[in-house]
Amino acid sequence: MGALELKGVTKNFGATEVIKGVDLSVKDGEFCVFVGPSGCGKSTLLRIIAGLEDATDGDILLDGRRMNDVAPAKRELAMVFQSYALYPHLTVRDNMGLALKQAGKPKAEIMAATDKAAAMLELGPLLDRRPAELSGGQRQRVAIGRAIVRTPKLFLFDEPLSNLDAALRVATRIEIARLHRDLKATMIYVTHDQVEAMTLADRIVVLRAGKVEQVGSPMELYNDPANTFVAGFIGSPQMNFLDAAALGFPPGQVGIRPEHLMISRESGEFAAEVSHIEKLGGETLVYARHPQHGLLTVRLFGEHDYAVSETVHLSLSRDRIFLFDPEGQRRR
Amino acid sequence: MSARMSTGRTIAAHAVLLTYTLIALFPVFVIVINSFKTRKAIFADPLALPWPENFDLVGYQTVLKQGDFFLYFQNSLIVTVVSLFFVLLFGAMAAFALSEYRFKGNTLMGLYLALGIMIPIRLGTVAILEIMVATGLVNTLTALILVYTAQGLPLAVFILSEFMKSVSHDLKNAGRIDGLSEYRIFFSLVLPLVRPAMATVAVFTMIPIWNDLWFPLILAPAEHTKTVTLGAQVFIGQFVTNWNAVLAALSLAIIPVLVLYLIFSRQLIRGITAGAVK
Ligand SMILES: Nc1ncnc2c1ncn2[C@@H]1O[C@H](COP(=O)(O)OP(=O)(O)O)[C@@H](O)[C@H]1O
Ligand SMILES: [Mg+2]
């Protein structure tokens, strides 16, 4: 209960094609994250699943049932929005209970459901306040609570953390992960932040310009990216891309993650000039420039000292490199 | 904002605003003071304040003795309030449709509805009169209400659709997912958020309707449908004008519209401060 399937979904706004044929199936109970740069169509795809936009073409199936012509409220899903979207004229309790009230549930049942959700999110003391009297973090918790109350088959989150400050973002992220474990419901989560995607997802769907680039578990995408886009998008700091021909490989690019690039003062495969260094305590990032390969990032653990303009020697862990053809596709 | 403005600029701003207020209020002031004076005193010194020696309520007595003036007031109020209600209701609904739904000819429809701002409805007087005659609506308040609703809609649609575009899409979508009907979304989520704009439209719509002489004269000149502005004309004769009565009638006519204005402006201010605190 809660399996979603998309079959050849497309969406045009006038003449512009925003979603260009998406096929996807999300298993029951899975935490699926849509990730991609801003404007790639993540929110549009989510709104199509919710029924807030009509797909131009293709089918949306929930538990095998075609949903294209079903109203949003009848799809048994709940959505959490980036801007919280709480009803300004209702108290927290009424905000959370509105969907059940619309569905004609008895008062006692609504009361019990809101109390249960409020307890889960520690919203008890806030139940009689209005949204204007809450902080940003509290508002987002209410919005999540409003989704929980409905016990939906499918949760949809549209960048729910991007309006929160960094500390609150981490706390709420952990809370969402805990909710997923407790509720065991299917969740689809949209973000442009690859850290959120990596930490929350059972499965990540990488989108670019309305097309699915790759689908897989966080570690599958990290260890086995299908192309330079996915390789560059997943992992932080970003993967280095070097000129393959210069290193004696067939033409194209060689990808290597910053932690697999080895640095030495004495010897290495090629020399580069240090252009900047960032010390984070637990790790040190060295940025070195090479005339052919461009700016390369080296990630070292612990504290290290390199001077700007110093010449260093870099070499690649051969078993950690990814080869890409000139089109950016992975050579297999 | 006022905290950051320098004192000099505050004084300058207040001076400009006070000057404007004085200029705007002066004619009203002259009408009101003269309505309490004897006919001789009005002509002798129009700017003099009413004193015991020239004080006279004959204008008000004439107006109230005329008897039908309460009916005229009632007619004006009915026409203004009902037209206002329809302008706001239909204007807001059209604006919501234009700003919320994508359909073929959306932009064109918006332009068409806004066209009336530039074309005065009086150009269509002859045709309107023909329609009213054909439908038997001449000398009814309904005729006036229909015309004023049409007259007020273009500006209402134009202003309200701009404001409705700024209402959060997420909020409306949250309502849809929670199972609210489009009507509930419109009435309970969107309308309260555009209340300041509604109040602005109400003020802009109300005053021309209340003051209008043209359509009451043409469409509803009968005794039982006269509005206040038309009713006051009985005191203006070709040879003799009863100035006391005219001024008294005009002074009285200010009161209801002032009350309506105060109601709407409170809404306006409440809307503005609600937004600021949030
Ligand atoms: N209602 C709309 N009308 C026209 N274009 C739209 C509309 N909604 C979104 N778009 C366009 O679709 C693209 C994808 O938008 P969106 O799904 O919001 O991206 P994301 O959420 O990934 O940042 C953008 O280029 C945007 O301009
Ligand atoms: Mg988005």
XYZ file of C-alpha atoms and ligand atoms in Angstrom:
638
model
C 0.000 0.000 0.000
C 1.757 3.056 -1.305
C 3.602 1.899 -4.399
C 3.893 4.588 -7.049
C 4.534 4.123 -10.710
C 5.122 6.744 -13.401
C 4.871 5.680 -17.042
C 6.169 8.026 -19.731
C 5.083 11.166 -17.889
C 5.597 14.407 -19.803
C 4.583 17.973 -19.077
C 4.545 21.003 -21.339
C 3.937 24.567 -20.277
C 2.846 26.097 -23.553
C 5.651 25.296 -25.971
C 8.300 24.501 -23.344
C 8.771 20.887 -22.435
C 9.480 20.773 -18.710
C 9.195 17.023 -18.030
C 10.489 14.921 -20.902
C 9.229 11.407 -20.364
C 9.800 10.046 -16.864
C 9.441 6.334 -16.078
C 9.839 5.427 -12.464
C 8.561 3.001 -9.903
C 8.745 3.594 -6.177
C 8.218 0.615 -3.908
C 5.921 0.622 -0.910
C 7.635 2.068 2.152
C 10.570 3.420 0.185
C 12.171 6.814 0.834
C 12.768 8.178 -2.637
C 14.554 11.482 -3.205
C 14.336 13.540 -6.389
C 17.479 15.580 -6.669
C 18.684 17.971 -9.344
C 19.624 21.581 -9.941
C 17.041 24.351 -9.597
C 14.573 24.531 -12.457
C 15.048 20.920 -13.610
C 11.379 20.107 -12.983
C 11.429 18.405 -9.584
C 8.540 20.406 -8.156
C 6.559 20.040 -11.352
C 6.961 16.264 -11.226
C 5.895 16.235 -7.572
C 2.842 18.378 -8.351
C 1.909 15.972 -11.136
C 2.080 13.070 -8.672
C -0.060 15.074 -6.235
C -2.588 15.884 -8.961
C -2.047 19.630 -8.714
C -0.881 19.670 -12.348
C -2.141 17.460 -15.140
C 0.445 15.431 -16.966
C 0.509 16.291 -20.672
C 1.050 12.613 -21.400
C 1.717 9.401 -19.507
C 0.177 7.614 -16.538
C 0.439 7.943 -12.784
C -0.388 4.763 -10.884
C -0.781 4.428 -7.141
C -0.992 0.798 -5.981
C -1.655 -0.129 -9.576
C -4.642 2.187 -9.905
C -4.507 4.910 -12.573
C -4.676 8.273 -10.824
C -4.572 10.763 -13.704
C -8.180 11.839 -13.298
C -8.433 11.537 -9.524
C -8.651 14.766 -7.496
C -5.664 15.550 -5.229
C -7.673 15.043 -2.041
C -8.762 11.573 -3.172
C -5.259 10.287 -3.904
C -4.562 9.499 -0.235
C -1.369 11.495 -0.175
C -0.084 14.420 1.856
C 2.301 17.155 0.855
C 4.697 19.370 2.782
C 5.640 22.604 1.065
C 8.795 24.695 1.144
C 6.823 27.762 2.259
C 4.964 25.724 4.939
C 1.608 26.874 3.477
C -0.234 26.811 6.799
C -3.742 28.263 6.835
C -3.230 31.671 8.477
C -6.742 31.881 9.934
C -6.696 28.508 11.673
C -4.999 27.352 14.873
C -2.333 24.671 14.734
C -4.890 22.077 15.796
C -7.368 23.107 13.089
C -4.603 23.282 10.504
C -3.686 19.697 11.262
C -7.276 18.492 11.448
C -8.706 20.188 8.357
C -8.202 17.316 5.938
C -9.958 14.838 8.225
C -12.756 17.334 8.822
C -13.187 17.719 5.059
C -13.307 13.945 4.753
C -16.206 13.944 7.236
C -14.447 12.097 10.062
C -16.021 12.307 13.559
C -14.675 14.956 15.949
C -13.271 12.469 18.444
C -11.250 10.709 15.768
C -9.819 14.008 14.493
C -8.926 14.986 18.051
C -7.138 11.695 18.649
C -5.239 11.872 15.358
C -4.053 15.460 15.904
C -3.014 14.684 19.471
C -1.028 11.684 18.323
C 0.747 13.629 15.579
C 1.368 16.542 17.944
C 2.969 14.180 20.438
C 5.241 12.728 17.743
C 6.493 16.195 16.801
C 6.351 17.763 20.273
C 3.764 20.276 19.149
C 1.524 19.862 22.204
C 2.036 23.338 23.720
C 1.510 25.031 20.339
C -1.844 23.517 19.442
C -3.902 26.620 20.161
C -1.599 29.117 18.467
C -1.969 30.534 15.006
C 0.792 30.184 12.385
C 1.759 33.871 12.746
C 2.766 33.152 16.348
C 5.230 30.372 15.437
C 8.894 30.386 14.411
C 9.968 29.017 11.026
C 11.061 25.687 12.473
C 7.803 25.305 14.395
C 5.774 26.121 11.296
C 7.548 23.445 9.329
C 6.926 20.909 12.105
C 3.228 21.827 12.010
C 3.234 21.360 8.248
C 4.776 17.908 8.711
C 2.246 17.191 11.454
C -0.585 18.167 9.125
C 0.704 15.568 6.681
C 1.022 12.837 9.328
C -2.513 13.322 10.661
C -4.002 12.078 7.411
C -2.080 8.768 7.577
C -1.550 8.950 3.806
C -0.243 6.194 1.562
C 2.301 8.592 0.153
C 4.122 11.570 1.621
C 5.399 14.268 -0.721
C 7.981 16.784 0.472
C 8.964 19.759 -1.690
C 12.255 21.143 -0.376
C 10.861 21.254 3.163
C 14.123 22.348 4.759
C 15.369 25.083 2.462
C 13.791 27.937 4.447
C 15.368 26.791 7.722
C 18.777 27.764 9.117
C 21.620 25.242 9.031
C 21.284 23.839 12.577
C 17.516 23.468 12.326
C 17.911 21.860 8.938
C 20.033 19.053 10.346
C 17.650 18.528 13.276
C 14.557 18.435 11.048
C 16.321 16.130 8.596
C 16.945 13.648 11.398
C 13.335 14.018 12.488
C 12.070 13.217 8.993
C 14.316 10.145 8.835
C 12.934 9.003 12.206
C 9.352 9.557 11.031
C 10.019 7.408 7.997
C 11.290 4.588 10.206
C 8.278 4.889 12.540
C 5.530 5.314 9.949
C 6.977 2.977 7.306
C 5.099 5.018 4.682
C 6.270 5.720 1.159
C 7.932 9.114 0.954
C 9.001 11.188 -2.014
C 11.288 14.017 -1.152
C 12.454 16.773 -3.477
C 15.663 18.675 -2.851
C 18.471 20.383 -4.728
C 20.831 19.572 -1.862
C 22.798 16.400 -2.478
C 23.670 16.043 1.230
C 19.959 15.795 2.098
C 19.540 13.324 -0.726
C 22.445 11.128 0.398
C 21.483 11.128 4.079
C 17.747 10.476 3.708
C 17.245 8.364 0.632
C 16.775 4.661 0.146
C 16.863 5.524 -3.522
C 17.856 8.693 -5.338
C 16.460 9.837 -8.670
C 18.816 12.330 -10.309
C 16.978 14.688 -12.637
C 18.386 17.060 -15.199
C 16.297 19.305 -17.451
C 13.186 17.159 -17.050
C 14.874 13.807 -17.653
C 15.962 11.070 -15.268
C 19.747 10.779 -15.434
C 20.165 7.877 -13.028
C 18.271 6.012 -10.312
C 19.947 4.123 -7.510
C 20.825 3.910 -3.845
C 23.100 6.695 -2.551
C 26.137 4.404 -2.603
C 25.343 3.070 -6.065
C 25.300 6.622 -7.390
C 28.419 7.513 -5.469
C 30.427 4.468 -6.479
C 28.986 3.864 -9.921
C 27.794 7.086 -11.579
C 26.438 6.694 -15.107
C 27.741 9.997 -16.448
C 29.683 13.143 -15.575
C 26.505 14.962 -14.462
C 25.655 12.420 -11.782
C 29.316 12.015 -10.844
C 29.640 15.771 -10.393
C 26.331 16.217 -8.591
C 26.683 13.464 -6.008
C 29.474 13.811 -3.478
C 30.902 16.862 -1.803
C 33.348 18.359 -2.558
C 32.674 17.735 -6.222
C 34.495 15.054 -8.200
C 37.584 16.205 -10.176
C 37.471 15.820 -13.935
C 40.839 15.468 -15.692
C 41.768 15.312 -19.344
C 41.886 11.587 -20.158
C 44.195 11.795 -23.196
C 46.889 13.586 -21.185
C 46.939 10.688 -18.732
C 47.217 8.054 -21.460
C 43.554 6.994 -21.556
C 41.195 7.027 -24.574
C 39.864 10.583 -25.211
C 37.269 11.943 -22.789
C 37.484 12.650 -19.096
C 38.850 10.898 -16.055
C 36.833 11.406 -12.881
C 38.342 11.046 -9.440
C 36.943 12.060 -6.078
C 38.965 14.536 -3.985
C 39.681 11.921 -1.326
C 41.254 9.590 -3.893
C 43.668 12.149 -5.283
C 47.007 11.748 -3.502
C 49.223 14.676 -2.778
C 52.955 14.661 -2.130
C 55.754 17.235 -1.869
C 58.297 14.866 -3.462
C 56.896 12.988 -6.441
C 53.712 12.116 -8.292
C 52.150 11.717 -11.739
C 52.022 15.440 -12.410
C 52.865 18.695 -10.695
C 50.366 21.409 -9.808
C 50.427 24.736 -8.027
C 48.486 25.230 -4.784
C 46.017 28.079 -5.256
C 43.986 27.897 -2.059
C 43.685 25.838 1.091
C 40.687 25.339 3.415
C 41.234 23.918 6.909
C 38.099 22.511 8.501
C 39.772 20.847 11.480
C 38.696 17.301 10.743
C 39.758 17.613 7.142
C 41.800 19.858 4.891
C 40.908 20.784 1.306
C 43.764 21.714 -0.991
C 42.928 23.406 -4.304
C 45.702 22.994 -6.861
C 45.852 24.309 -10.417
C 47.223 22.353 -13.354
C 47.569 23.975 -16.801
C 45.778 21.115 -18.566
C 43.406 19.659 -15.961
C 42.274 22.935 -14.417
C 41.519 23.420 -10.733
C 41.681 20.162 -8.756
C 40.466 19.516 -5.232
C 42.357 17.240 -2.861
C 40.716 16.161 0.375
C 43.004 15.194 3.241
C 41.994 13.967 6.658
C 43.306 15.797 9.696
C 45.308 19.031 9.646
C 47.857 19.699 6.930
C 49.902 22.712 5.959
C 50.477 23.799 2.385
C 51.433 27.270 1.270
C 49.701 29.078 -1.570
C 51.843 28.988 -4.772
C 53.741 25.964 -3.501
C 54.316 23.235 -6.109
C 52.857 19.844 -5.176
C 52.786 16.481 -6.925
C 49.500 14.691 -7.437
C 48.697 11.108 -8.343
C 45.519 9.093 -8.864
C 44.462 5.889 -7.094
C 44.082 3.785 -10.238
C 41.369 1.567 -8.790
C 39.262 4.623 -7.915
C 39.062 6.358 -11.276
C 36.005 6.679 -13.519
C 36.426 6.914 -17.301
C 33.965 8.978 -19.322
C 33.687 9.266 -23.108
C 33.659 12.677 -24.843
C 29.818 12.786 -24.501
C 30.182 12.468 -20.729
C 28.834 8.878 -20.591
C 30.646 6.350 -18.481
C 32.956 3.915 -20.343
C 32.160 0.439 -19.076
C 10.032 53.746 8.445
C 9.159 56.935 10.357
C 11.886 56.128 12.873
C 14.526 56.364 10.189
C 13.172 59.480 8.471
C 14.823 62.720 9.453
C 12.700 65.348 11.215
C 13.045 67.771 8.298
C 11.676 65.284 5.828
C 8.850 64.345 8.182
C 7.829 68.006 8.484
C 8.007 68.497 4.717
C 5.920 65.396 4.096
C 3.325 66.490 6.628
C 3.234 70.001 5.175
C 2.514 68.648 1.705
C -0.136 66.264 2.996
C -1.801 68.903 5.165
C -1.897 71.377 2.268
C -3.479 68.750 0.070
C -6.001 67.878 2.776
C -6.951 71.534 3.167
C -7.411 72.019 -0.574
C -9.476 68.843 -0.825
C -11.638 69.602 2.184
C -12.228 73.314 1.455
C -15.255 72.924 -0.880
C -16.856 70.472 1.532
C -16.232 72.888 4.377
C -17.838 75.779 2.460
C -20.897 73.668 1.654
C -21.349 72.554 5.254
C -20.959 76.020 6.872
C -23.263 77.706 4.384
C -25.956 75.095 4.870
C -26.419 76.510 8.380
C -26.759 80.159 7.303
C -29.552 82.408 6.125
C -29.902 82.939 2.427
C -28.738 86.547 2.769
C -25.688 85.563 4.763
C -24.715 82.940 2.162
C -24.518 85.599 -0.525
C -23.160 88.378 1.673
C -20.150 86.471 2.925
C -19.859 82.850 1.748
C -16.727 82.219 3.829
C -18.113 83.456 7.149
C -18.787 80.867 9.832
C -22.401 80.461 11.020
C -22.977 82.827 13.985
C -26.142 83.258 16.078
C -27.114 86.357 14.032
C -27.000 84.566 10.664
C -27.723 81.006 11.859
C -30.649 79.382 10.079
C -31.810 75.792 9.711
C -34.334 76.635 6.995
C -32.410 74.539 4.457
C -32.623 71.410 6.602
C -36.260 72.136 7.401
C -37.081 72.402 3.693
C -35.246 69.231 2.885
C -36.853 67.234 5.680
C -40.313 68.699 4.968
C -39.957 67.618 1.384
C -40.680 64.226 2.929
C -39.351 62.039 0.175
C -35.789 62.712 1.110
C -35.648 59.662 3.337
C -36.756 57.616 0.364
C -34.036 59.200 -1.789
C -31.449 58.345 0.825
C -32.710 54.824 1.013
C -32.562 54.503 -2.780
C -28.988 55.800 -2.912
C -27.903 53.453 -0.166
C -29.566 50.422 -1.720
C -28.081 51.153 -5.143
C -24.587 51.818 -3.773
C -24.386 48.916 -1.362
C -25.904 46.325 -3.692
C -23.755 47.444 -6.656
C -20.703 47.398 -4.441
C -21.521 43.896 -3.277
C -21.846 42.617 -6.842
C -18.749 44.446 -8.054
C -16.655 42.950 -5.266
C -18.143 39.470 -5.594
C -17.984 39.146 -9.376
C -14.785 41.171 -9.653
C -12.995 38.972 -7.129
C -14.294 35.772 -8.713
C -13.234 36.838 -12.210
C -9.861 37.959 -10.876
C -9.383 34.589 -9.170
C -10.199 32.702 -12.344
C -7.849 34.864 -14.400
C -4.952 34.600 -11.975
C -5.399 30.986 -10.912
C -6.416 28.937 -13.925
C -4.570 28.447 -17.179
C -6.952 28.333 -20.122
C -6.970 29.388 -23.747
C -7.464 33.115 -24.156
C -6.681 33.883 -20.517
C -4.614 36.996 -21.287
C -7.065 38.155 -23.930
C -9.954 37.761 -21.512
C -8.075 39.758 -18.891
C -7.439 42.568 -21.370
C -11.053 42.510 -22.497
C -12.300 42.788 -18.940
C -9.888 45.632 -18.196
C -10.841 47.536 -21.340
C -13.751 49.155 -19.534
C -11.295 51.192 -17.449
C -10.475 53.238 -20.540
C -13.892 53.393 -22.177
C -16.478 55.359 -20.186
C -19.737 53.485 -19.813
C -21.665 56.686 -20.577
C -20.773 56.273 -24.249
C -23.244 53.415 -24.233
C -26.064 55.368 -22.635
C -28.402 55.217 -25.619
C -27.996 51.489 -26.037
C -28.342 50.937 -22.298
C -31.557 52.953 -22.270
C -32.893 50.910 -25.184
C -32.095 47.682 -23.349
C -33.727 48.921 -20.161
C -36.839 49.987 -22.047
C -36.996 46.641 -23.819
C -36.661 44.728 -20.551
C -39.054 47.008 -18.716
C -36.449 48.019 -16.156
C -36.760 51.775 -16.606
C -37.516 53.508 -13.323
C -36.343 50.620 -11.185
C -33.357 50.477 -8.861
C -32.367 47.234 -10.604
C -31.513 49.230 -13.739
C -29.092 51.396 -11.786
C -27.580 48.440 -9.947
C -26.928 46.593 -13.207
C -25.282 49.608 -14.820
C -23.118 50.418 -11.811
C -22.029 46.812 -11.448
C -20.878 46.866 -15.061
C -19.188 50.204 -14.500
C -17.249 49.049 -11.442
C -16.149 45.615 -12.655
C -13.216 46.504 -14.957
C -11.170 48.289 -12.304
C -12.073 45.667 -9.719
C -10.934 42.800 -11.943
C -7.754 44.620 -12.894
C -6.659 45.491 -9.346
C -7.767 42.248 -7.706
C -6.188 39.923 -10.259
C -2.803 41.565 -9.662
C -3.204 41.030 -5.934
C -4.423 37.475 -6.299
C -1.352 36.523 -8.292
C 0.680 37.306 -5.202
C -1.220 34.856 -2.987
C 0.966 31.822 -2.296
C 0.373 28.929 -4.713
C 1.504 26.516 -2.036
C -1.307 27.685 0.226
C -3.967 27.099 -2.428
C -2.421 23.737 -3.293
C -2.346 22.715 0.366
C -6.074 23.445 0.456
C -6.657 21.312 -2.620
C -4.785 18.370 -1.121
C -6.777 18.736 2.100
C -9.971 18.478 0.071
C -11.199 22.068 0.077
C -13.402 22.962 -2.877
C -12.311 25.748 -5.204
C -15.038 27.894 -3.639
C -13.723 27.294 -0.125
C -10.186 28.064 -1.309
C -11.460 31.291 -2.831
C -13.645 32.422 0.048
C -11.703 31.231 3.081
C -8.063 31.306 1.950
C -7.686 33.865 -0.833
C -10.268 36.553 -0.026
C -9.048 37.248 3.522
C -5.514 37.697 2.189
C -6.576 40.275 -0.424
C -8.840 42.199 1.943
C -6.813 45.428 1.728
C -7.166 45.348 -2.055
C -10.899 44.698 -1.705
C -11.228 47.749 0.535
C -9.350 49.899 -1.983
C -11.601 48.724 -4.779
C -14.665 49.318 -2.606
C -13.710 52.948 -1.985
C -12.889 53.622 -5.632
C -16.140 52.010 -6.747
C -18.455 53.470 -4.150
C -17.853 57.195 -4.572
C -18.661 57.547 -8.299
C -21.838 55.515 -7.775
C -23.014 57.614 -4.844
C -22.278 60.860 -6.661
C -23.668 59.905 -10.052
C -26.383 62.099 -11.514
C -26.358 60.881 -15.108
C -27.858 57.418 -14.895
C -30.477 58.201 -12.216
C -31.624 61.079 -14.418
C -31.876 58.917 -17.528
C -32.809 55.485 -16.235
C -34.705 56.133 -13.017
C -36.065 59.679 -12.727
C -39.383 58.565 -11.237
C -40.291 59.880 -7.808
C -39.993 56.492 -6.084
C -36.559 55.681 -7.532
C -34.820 59.035 -7.209
C -31.396 59.037 -5.600
C -30.128 61.782 -3.311
C -28.103 63.596 -5.956
C -31.100 63.616 -8.260
C -33.446 64.544 -5.442
C -31.339 67.583 -4.583
C -31.884 68.897 -8.088
C -35.507 69.831 -7.336
C -34.193 72.817 -5.422
C -32.220 74.043 -8.422
C -34.654 75.887 -10.625
C -34.145 77.596 -13.940
C -34.772 81.026 -12.374
C -34.620 80.581 -8.615
C -32.402 78.183 -6.750
C -33.108 77.367 -3.132
C -29.486 77.416 -2.031
C -30.273 76.701 1.603
C -31.989 73.475 0.624
C -29.385 72.450 -1.955
C -26.536 72.927 0.503
C -28.409 71.153 3.280
C -29.188 68.212 0.992
C -25.559 67.948 -0.116
C -24.320 68.153 3.473
C -26.647 65.343 4.471
C -25.559 63.296 1.470
C -21.977 63.308 2.695
C -22.797 61.406 5.890
C -23.651 57.896 4.634
C -20.738 57.768 2.215
C -18.439 58.937 4.994
C -19.627 56.112 7.212
C -19.048 53.556 4.459
C -15.618 55.009 3.819
C -14.673 54.736 7.483
C -15.718 51.087 7.535
C -13.605 50.237 4.495
C -10.599 52.255 5.541
C -10.503 50.394 8.857
C -10.372 47.152 6.844
C -7.628 48.674 4.749
C -5.509 49.600 7.752
C -6.148 46.289 9.451
C -4.996 44.473 6.318
C -1.829 46.525 6.076
C -0.814 46.072 9.715
C -1.658 42.364 9.655
C 0.791 41.963 6.781
C 3.462 43.989 8.562
C 3.316 41.998 11.780
C 3.471 38.648 10.027
N 3.148 27.315 -14.070
C 4.227 27.343 -14.879
N 4.164 27.954 -16.081
C 5.233 27.982 -16.888
N 6.425 27.433 -16.597
C 6.561 26.828 -15.415
C 5.473 26.758 -14.486
N 5.898 26.079 -13.395
C 7.189 25.774 -13.620
N 7.599 26.203 -14.831
C 8.927 26.012 -15.409
O 9.256 24.654 -15.324
C 10.607 24.481 -14.994
C 10.732 23.555 -13.817
O 10.195 24.178 -12.675
P 10.200 23.478 -11.257
O 9.527 22.164 -11.380
O 9.635 24.442 -10.297
O 11.750 23.275 -10.984
P 12.494 22.817 -9.653
O 11.468 22.537 -8.613
O 13.282 21.631 -10.045
O 13.384 23.957 -9.263
C 11.190 25.847 -14.762
O 11.940 26.204 -15.890
C 9.992 26.731 -14.624
O 10.263 27.998 -15.172
Mg 11.066 23.527 -6.781
